[in-house]
JSON list of C-alpha atoms in Angstrom, two decimals:
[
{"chain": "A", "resi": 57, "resn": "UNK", "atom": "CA", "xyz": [-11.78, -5.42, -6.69]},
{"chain": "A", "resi": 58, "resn": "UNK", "atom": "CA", "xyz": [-8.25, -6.15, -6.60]},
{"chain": "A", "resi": 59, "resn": "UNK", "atom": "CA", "xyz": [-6.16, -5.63, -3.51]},
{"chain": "A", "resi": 60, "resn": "UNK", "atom": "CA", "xyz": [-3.79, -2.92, -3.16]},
{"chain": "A", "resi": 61, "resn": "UNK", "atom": "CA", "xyz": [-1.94, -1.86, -0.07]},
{"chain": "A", "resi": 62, "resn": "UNK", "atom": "CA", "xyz": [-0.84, 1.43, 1.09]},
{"chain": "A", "resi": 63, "resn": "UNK", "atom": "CA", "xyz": [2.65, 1.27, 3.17]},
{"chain": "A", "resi": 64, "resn": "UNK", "atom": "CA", "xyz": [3.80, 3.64, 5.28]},
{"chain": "A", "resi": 65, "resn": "UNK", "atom": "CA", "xyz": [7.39, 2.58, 6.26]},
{"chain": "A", "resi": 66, "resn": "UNK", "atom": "CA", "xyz": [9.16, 2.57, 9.67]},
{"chain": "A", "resi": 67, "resn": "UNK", "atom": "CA", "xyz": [11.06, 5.59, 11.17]},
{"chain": "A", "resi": 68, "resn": "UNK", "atom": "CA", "xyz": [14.63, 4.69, 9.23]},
{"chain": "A", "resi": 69, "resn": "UNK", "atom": "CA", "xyz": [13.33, 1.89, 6.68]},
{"chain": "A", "resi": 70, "resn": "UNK", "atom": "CA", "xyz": [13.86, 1.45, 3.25]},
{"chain": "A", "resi": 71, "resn": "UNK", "atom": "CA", "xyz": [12.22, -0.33, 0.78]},
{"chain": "A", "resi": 72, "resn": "UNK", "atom": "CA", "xyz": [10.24, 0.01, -3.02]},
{"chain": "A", "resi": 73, "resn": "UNK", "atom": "CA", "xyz": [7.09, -0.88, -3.68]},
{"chain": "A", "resi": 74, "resn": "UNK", "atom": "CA", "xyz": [8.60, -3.71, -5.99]},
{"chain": "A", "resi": 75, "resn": "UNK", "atom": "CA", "xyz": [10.16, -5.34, -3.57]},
{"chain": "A", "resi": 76, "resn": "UNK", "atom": "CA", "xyz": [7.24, -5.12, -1.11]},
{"chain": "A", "resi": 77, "resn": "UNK", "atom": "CA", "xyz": [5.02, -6.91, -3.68]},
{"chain": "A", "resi": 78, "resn": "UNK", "atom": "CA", "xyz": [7.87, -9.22, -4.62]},
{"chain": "A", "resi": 79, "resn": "UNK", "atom": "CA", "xyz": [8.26, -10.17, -0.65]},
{"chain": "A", "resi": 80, "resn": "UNK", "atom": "CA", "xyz": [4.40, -10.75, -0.15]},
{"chain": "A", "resi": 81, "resn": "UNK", "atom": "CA", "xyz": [3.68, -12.50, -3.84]},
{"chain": "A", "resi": 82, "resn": "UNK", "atom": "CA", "xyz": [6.56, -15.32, -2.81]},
{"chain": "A", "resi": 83, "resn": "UNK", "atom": "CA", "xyz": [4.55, -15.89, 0.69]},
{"chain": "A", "resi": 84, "resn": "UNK", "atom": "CA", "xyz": [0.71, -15.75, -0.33]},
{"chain": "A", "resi": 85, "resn": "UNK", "atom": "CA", "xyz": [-1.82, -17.10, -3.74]},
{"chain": "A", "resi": 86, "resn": "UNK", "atom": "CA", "xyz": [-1.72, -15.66, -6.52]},
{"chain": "A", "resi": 87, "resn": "UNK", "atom": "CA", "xyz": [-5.27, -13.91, -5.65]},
{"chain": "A", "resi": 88, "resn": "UNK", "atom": "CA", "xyz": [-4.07, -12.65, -2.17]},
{"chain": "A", "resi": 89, "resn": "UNK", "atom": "CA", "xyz": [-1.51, -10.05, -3.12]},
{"chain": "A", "resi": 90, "resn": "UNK", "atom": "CA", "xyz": [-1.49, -6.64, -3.86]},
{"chain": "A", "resi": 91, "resn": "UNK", "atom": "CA", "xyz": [-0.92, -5.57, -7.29]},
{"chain": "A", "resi": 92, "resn": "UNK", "atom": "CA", "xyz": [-0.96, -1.90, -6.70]},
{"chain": "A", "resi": 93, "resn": "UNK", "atom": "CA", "xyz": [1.15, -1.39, -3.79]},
{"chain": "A", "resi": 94, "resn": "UNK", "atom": "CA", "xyz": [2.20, 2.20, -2.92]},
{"chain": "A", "resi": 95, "resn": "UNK", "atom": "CA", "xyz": [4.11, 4.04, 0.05]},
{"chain": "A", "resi": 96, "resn": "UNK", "atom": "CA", "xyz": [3.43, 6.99, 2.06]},
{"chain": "A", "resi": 97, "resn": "UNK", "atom": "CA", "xyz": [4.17, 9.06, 4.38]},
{"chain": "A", "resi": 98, "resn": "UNK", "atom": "CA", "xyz": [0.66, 8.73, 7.08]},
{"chain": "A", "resi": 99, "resn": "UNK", "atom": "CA", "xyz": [-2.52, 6.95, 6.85]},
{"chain": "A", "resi": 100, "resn": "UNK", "atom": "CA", "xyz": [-5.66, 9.23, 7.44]},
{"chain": "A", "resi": 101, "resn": "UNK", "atom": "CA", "xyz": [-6.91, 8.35, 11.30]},
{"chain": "A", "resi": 102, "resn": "UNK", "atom": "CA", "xyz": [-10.03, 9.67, 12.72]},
{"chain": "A", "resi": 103, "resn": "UNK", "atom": "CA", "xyz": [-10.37, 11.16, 16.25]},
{"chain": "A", "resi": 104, "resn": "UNK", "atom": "CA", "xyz": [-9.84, 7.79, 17.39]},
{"chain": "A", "resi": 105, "resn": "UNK", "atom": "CA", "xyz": [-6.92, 6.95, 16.03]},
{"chain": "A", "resi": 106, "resn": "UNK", "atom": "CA", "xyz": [-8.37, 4.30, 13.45]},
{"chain": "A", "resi": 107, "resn": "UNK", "atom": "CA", "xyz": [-7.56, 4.21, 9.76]},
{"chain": "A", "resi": 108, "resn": "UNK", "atom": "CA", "xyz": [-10.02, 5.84, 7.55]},
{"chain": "A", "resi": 109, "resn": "UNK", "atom": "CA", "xyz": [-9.67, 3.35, 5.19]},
{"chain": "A", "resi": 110, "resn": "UNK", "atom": "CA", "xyz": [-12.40, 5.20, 2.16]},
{"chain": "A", "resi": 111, "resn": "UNK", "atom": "CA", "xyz": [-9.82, 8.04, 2.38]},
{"chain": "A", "resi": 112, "resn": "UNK", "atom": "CA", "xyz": [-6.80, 5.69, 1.24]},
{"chain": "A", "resi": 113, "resn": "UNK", "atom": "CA", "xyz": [-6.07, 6.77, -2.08]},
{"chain": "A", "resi": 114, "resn": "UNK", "atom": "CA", "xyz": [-4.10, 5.38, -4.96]},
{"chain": "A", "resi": 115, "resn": "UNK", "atom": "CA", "xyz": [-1.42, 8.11, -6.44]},
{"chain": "A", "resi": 116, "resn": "UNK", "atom": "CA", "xyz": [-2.64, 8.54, -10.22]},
{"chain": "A", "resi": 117, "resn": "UNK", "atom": "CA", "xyz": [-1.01, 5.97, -12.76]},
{"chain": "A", "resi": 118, "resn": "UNK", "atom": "CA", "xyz": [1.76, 7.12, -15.03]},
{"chain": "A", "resi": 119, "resn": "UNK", "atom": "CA", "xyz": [0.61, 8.37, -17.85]},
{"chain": "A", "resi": 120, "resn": "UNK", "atom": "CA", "xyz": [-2.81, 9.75, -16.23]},
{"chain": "A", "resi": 121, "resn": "UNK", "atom": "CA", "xyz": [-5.08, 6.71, -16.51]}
]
């Protein structure tokens, strides 16, 4: 499995999913970085406040594949 990263950006931030990837493929291996990232708006948390991370889900590609 590849990674992938979901993003959820800070109160008044801006960026793109390009230039997240761009920023984190000049820092780590080739292997380490995400090559679907994605951003946003909340993370599913459980009563405890942890990430749910099997309810992360990708949007659908373009092009519905």
């Amino acid at each position: 499995m590849r990674p992938s990263a979901a993003v959820v950006l800070r109160s008044g931030a801006r960026a793109t999913a390009e230039e997240l990837r761009a920023y984190v493929k000049s820092r780590v291996a080739a292997y380490e970085y995400a090559r679907k990232v994605w951003i946003t708006d909340a993370l599913p948390k459980g009563p405890t406040g942890e990430i749910i991370k099997r309810e992360i889900v990708p949007p659908p590609a373009p092009g519905g594949r």
